[in-house]
PDB file of C-alpha atoms in Angstrom:
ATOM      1  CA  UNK P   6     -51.817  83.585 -15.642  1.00 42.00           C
ATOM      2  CA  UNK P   7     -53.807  81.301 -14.073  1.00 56.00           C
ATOM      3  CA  UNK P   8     -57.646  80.863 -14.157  1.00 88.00           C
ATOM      4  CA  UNK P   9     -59.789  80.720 -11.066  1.00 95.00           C
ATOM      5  CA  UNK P  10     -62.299  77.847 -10.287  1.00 97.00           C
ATOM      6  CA  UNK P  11     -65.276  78.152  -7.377  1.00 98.00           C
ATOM      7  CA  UNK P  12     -66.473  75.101  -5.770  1.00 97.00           C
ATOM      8  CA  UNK P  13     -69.415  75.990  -3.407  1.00 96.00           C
ATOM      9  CA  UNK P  14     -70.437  72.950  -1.475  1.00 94.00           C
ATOM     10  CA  UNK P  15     -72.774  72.755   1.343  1.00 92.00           C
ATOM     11  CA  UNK P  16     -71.428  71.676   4.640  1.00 90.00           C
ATOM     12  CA  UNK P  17     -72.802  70.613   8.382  1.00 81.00           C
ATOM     13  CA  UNK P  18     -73.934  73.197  10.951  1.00 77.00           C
ATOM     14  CA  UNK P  19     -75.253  75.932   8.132  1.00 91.00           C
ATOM     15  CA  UNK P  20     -72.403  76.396   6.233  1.00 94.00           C
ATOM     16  CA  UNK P  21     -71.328  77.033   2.799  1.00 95.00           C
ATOM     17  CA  UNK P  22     -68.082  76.470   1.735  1.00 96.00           C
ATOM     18  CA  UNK P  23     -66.699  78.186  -1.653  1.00 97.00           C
ATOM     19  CA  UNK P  24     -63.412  76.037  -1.890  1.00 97.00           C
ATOM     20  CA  UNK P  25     -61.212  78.822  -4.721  1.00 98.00           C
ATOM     21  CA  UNK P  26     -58.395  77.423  -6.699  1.00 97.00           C
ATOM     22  CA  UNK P  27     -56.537  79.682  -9.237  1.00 96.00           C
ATOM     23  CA  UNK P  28     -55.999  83.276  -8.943  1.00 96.00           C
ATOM     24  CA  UNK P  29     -57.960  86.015  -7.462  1.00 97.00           C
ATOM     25  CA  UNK P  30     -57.066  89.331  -8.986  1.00 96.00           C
ATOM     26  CA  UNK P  31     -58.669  91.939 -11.012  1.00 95.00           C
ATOM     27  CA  UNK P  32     -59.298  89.940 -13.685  1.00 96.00           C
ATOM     28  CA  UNK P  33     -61.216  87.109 -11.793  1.00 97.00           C
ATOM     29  CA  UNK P  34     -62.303  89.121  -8.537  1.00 97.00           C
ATOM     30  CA  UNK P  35     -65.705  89.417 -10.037  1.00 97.00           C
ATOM     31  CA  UNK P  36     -66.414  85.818 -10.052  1.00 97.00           C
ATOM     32  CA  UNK P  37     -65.763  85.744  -6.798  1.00 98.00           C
ATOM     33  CA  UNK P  38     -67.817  88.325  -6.246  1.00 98.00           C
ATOM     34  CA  UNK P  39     -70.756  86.364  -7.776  1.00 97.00           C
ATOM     35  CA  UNK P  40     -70.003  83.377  -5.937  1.00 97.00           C
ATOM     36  CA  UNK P  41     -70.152  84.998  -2.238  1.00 97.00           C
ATOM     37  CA  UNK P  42     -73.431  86.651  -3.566  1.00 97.00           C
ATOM     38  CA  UNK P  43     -74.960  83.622  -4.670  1.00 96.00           C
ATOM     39  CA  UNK P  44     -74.646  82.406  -0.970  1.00 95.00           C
ATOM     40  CA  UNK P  45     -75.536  85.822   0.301  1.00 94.00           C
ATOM     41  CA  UNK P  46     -78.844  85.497  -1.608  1.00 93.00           C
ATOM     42  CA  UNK P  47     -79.593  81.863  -0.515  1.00 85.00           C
ATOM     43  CA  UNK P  48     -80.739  80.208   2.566  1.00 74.00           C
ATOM     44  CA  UNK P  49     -79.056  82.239   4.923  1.00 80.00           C
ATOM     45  CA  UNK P  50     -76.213  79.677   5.499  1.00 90.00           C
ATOM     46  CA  UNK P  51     -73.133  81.297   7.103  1.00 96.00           C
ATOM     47  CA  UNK P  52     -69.660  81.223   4.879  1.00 97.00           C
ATOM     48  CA  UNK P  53     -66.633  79.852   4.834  1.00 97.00           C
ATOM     49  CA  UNK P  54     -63.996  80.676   1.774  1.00 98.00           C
ATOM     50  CA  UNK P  55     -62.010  78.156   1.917  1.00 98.00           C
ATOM     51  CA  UNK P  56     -58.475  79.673  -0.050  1.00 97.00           C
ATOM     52  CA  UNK P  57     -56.178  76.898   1.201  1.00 96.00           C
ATOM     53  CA  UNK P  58     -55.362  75.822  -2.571  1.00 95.00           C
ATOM     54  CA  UNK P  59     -55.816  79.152  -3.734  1.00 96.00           C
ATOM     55  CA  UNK P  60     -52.094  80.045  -5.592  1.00 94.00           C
ATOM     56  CA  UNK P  61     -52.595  84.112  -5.585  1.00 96.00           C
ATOM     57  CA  UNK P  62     -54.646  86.298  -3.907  1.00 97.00           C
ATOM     58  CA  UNK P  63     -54.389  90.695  -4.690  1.00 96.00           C
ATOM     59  CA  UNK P  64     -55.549  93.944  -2.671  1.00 95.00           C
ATOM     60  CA  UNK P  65     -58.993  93.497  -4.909  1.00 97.00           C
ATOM     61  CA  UNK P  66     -59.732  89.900  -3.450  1.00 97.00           C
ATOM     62  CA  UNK P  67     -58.635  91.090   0.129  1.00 97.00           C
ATOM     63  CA  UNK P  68     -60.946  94.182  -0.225  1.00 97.00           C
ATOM     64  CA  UNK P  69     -63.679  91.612  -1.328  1.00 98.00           C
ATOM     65  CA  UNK P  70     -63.659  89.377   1.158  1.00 98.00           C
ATOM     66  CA  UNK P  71     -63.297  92.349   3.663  1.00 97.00           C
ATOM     67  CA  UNK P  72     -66.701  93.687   2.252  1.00 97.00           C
ATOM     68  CA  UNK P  73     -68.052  90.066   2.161  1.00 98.00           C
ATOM     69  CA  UNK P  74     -67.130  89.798   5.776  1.00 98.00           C
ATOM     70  CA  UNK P  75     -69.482  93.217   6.798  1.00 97.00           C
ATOM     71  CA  UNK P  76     -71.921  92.034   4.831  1.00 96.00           C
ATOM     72  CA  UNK P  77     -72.574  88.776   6.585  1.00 96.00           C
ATOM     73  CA  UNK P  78     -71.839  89.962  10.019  1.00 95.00           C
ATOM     74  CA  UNK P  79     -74.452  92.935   9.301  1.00 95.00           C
ATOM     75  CA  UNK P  80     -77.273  90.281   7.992  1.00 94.00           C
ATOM     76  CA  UNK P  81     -76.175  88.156  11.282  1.00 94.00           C
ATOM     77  CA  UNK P  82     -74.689  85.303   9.626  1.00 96.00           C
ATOM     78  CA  UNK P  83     -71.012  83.930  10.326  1.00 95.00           C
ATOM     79  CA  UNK P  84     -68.353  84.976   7.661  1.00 97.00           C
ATOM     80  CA  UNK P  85     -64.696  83.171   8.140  1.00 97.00           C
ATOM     81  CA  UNK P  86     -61.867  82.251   5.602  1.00 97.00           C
ATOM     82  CA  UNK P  87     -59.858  78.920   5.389  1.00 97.00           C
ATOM     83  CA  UNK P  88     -55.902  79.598   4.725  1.00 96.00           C
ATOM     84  CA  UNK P  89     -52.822  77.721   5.147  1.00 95.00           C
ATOM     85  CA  UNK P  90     -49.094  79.452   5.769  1.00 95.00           C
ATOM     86  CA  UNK P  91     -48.049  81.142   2.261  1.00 94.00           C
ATOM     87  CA  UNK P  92     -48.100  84.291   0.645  1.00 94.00           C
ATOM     88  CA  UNK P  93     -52.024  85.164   0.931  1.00 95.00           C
ATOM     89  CA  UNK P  94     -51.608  83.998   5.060  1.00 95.00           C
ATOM     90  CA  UNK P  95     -48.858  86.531   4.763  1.00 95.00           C
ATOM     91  CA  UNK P  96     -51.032  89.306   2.988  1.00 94.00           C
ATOM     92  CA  UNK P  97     -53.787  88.746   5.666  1.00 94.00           C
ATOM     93  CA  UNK P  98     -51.629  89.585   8.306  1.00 93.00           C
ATOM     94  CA  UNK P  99     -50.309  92.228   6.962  1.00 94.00           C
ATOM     95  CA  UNK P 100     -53.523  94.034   6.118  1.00 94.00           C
ATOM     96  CA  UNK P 101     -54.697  93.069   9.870  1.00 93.00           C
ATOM     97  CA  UNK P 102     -57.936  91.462   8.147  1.00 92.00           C
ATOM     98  CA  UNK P 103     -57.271  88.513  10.811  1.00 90.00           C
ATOM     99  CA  UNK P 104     -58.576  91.005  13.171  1.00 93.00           C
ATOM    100  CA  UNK P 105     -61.964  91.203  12.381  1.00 94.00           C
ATOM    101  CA  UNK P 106     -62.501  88.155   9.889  1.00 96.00           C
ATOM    102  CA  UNK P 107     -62.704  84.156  11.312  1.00 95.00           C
ATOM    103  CA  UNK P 108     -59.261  82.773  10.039  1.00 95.00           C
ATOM    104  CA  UNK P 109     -58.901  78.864   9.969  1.00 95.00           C
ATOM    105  CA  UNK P 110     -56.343  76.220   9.106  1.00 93.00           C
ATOM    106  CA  UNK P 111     -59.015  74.141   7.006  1.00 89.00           C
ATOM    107  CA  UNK P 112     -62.867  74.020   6.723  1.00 88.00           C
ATOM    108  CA  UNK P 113     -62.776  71.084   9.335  1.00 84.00           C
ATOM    109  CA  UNK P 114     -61.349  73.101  12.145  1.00 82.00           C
ATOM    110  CA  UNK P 115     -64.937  75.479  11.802  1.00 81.00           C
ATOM    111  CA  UNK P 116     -67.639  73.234  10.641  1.00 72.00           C
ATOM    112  CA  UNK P 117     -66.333  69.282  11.480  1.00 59.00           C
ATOM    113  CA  UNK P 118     -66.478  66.852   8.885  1.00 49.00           C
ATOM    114  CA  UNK P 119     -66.291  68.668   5.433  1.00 45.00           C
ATOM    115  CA  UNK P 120     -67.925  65.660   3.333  1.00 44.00           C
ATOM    116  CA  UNK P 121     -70.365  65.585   5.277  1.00 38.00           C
ATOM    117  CA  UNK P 122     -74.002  67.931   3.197  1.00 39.00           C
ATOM    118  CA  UNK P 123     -76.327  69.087   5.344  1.00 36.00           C
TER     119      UNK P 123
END
């Protein structure tokens, strides 16, 4: 199994990004959790999970995300995720998250230039 890294980077236009590689399941969900609340208790900066290089994603990462999603929208701050075509683009649509959650090819398409900090 593989191991799950967080990258949280800020980006223009009040946005974080928390670029995931690895594996989000039940054993790493929680640090995912963290991550989104760390942002959540900052600056008020909207989000942007970026899970384009993420290799597995399970029903406990969707249902995170889905929470992290109210959350933001409820505290008036802008909540989208970053995926490519694969398997967790597949689970997405098949849960009908893309419904209510921003869904983007890459960070760029949402925010502009990703290297650029605010």
């Amino acid at each position: 199994m593989s191991g799950l890294e967080i990258a949280e980077q800020q980006l223009d236009g009040d946005w974080t990004s928390l670029k995931v590689e690895g594996e989000v399941d039940l054993a790493t969900v929680d640090d995912l959790s963290a991550a989104i609340a760390r942002v959540q208790a900052s600056d008020g900066s909207n989000l942007i999970v970026d899970l384009t290089t993420t290799e597995f994603m399970d029903s406990t990462g969707l249902k995170t995300l889905v929470i992290a999603n109210r959350e933001f929208t409820e505290s008036g701050r802008l909540f989208a995720l970053a995926i490519k075509p694969g398997p967790i683009a597949r689970l997405i649509e098949l849960s009908g998250v893309e419904s209510t959650i921003k869904i983007v090819g890459d960070i760029g398409d949402l925010v502009g230039d990703p290297t650029t900090t605010a």
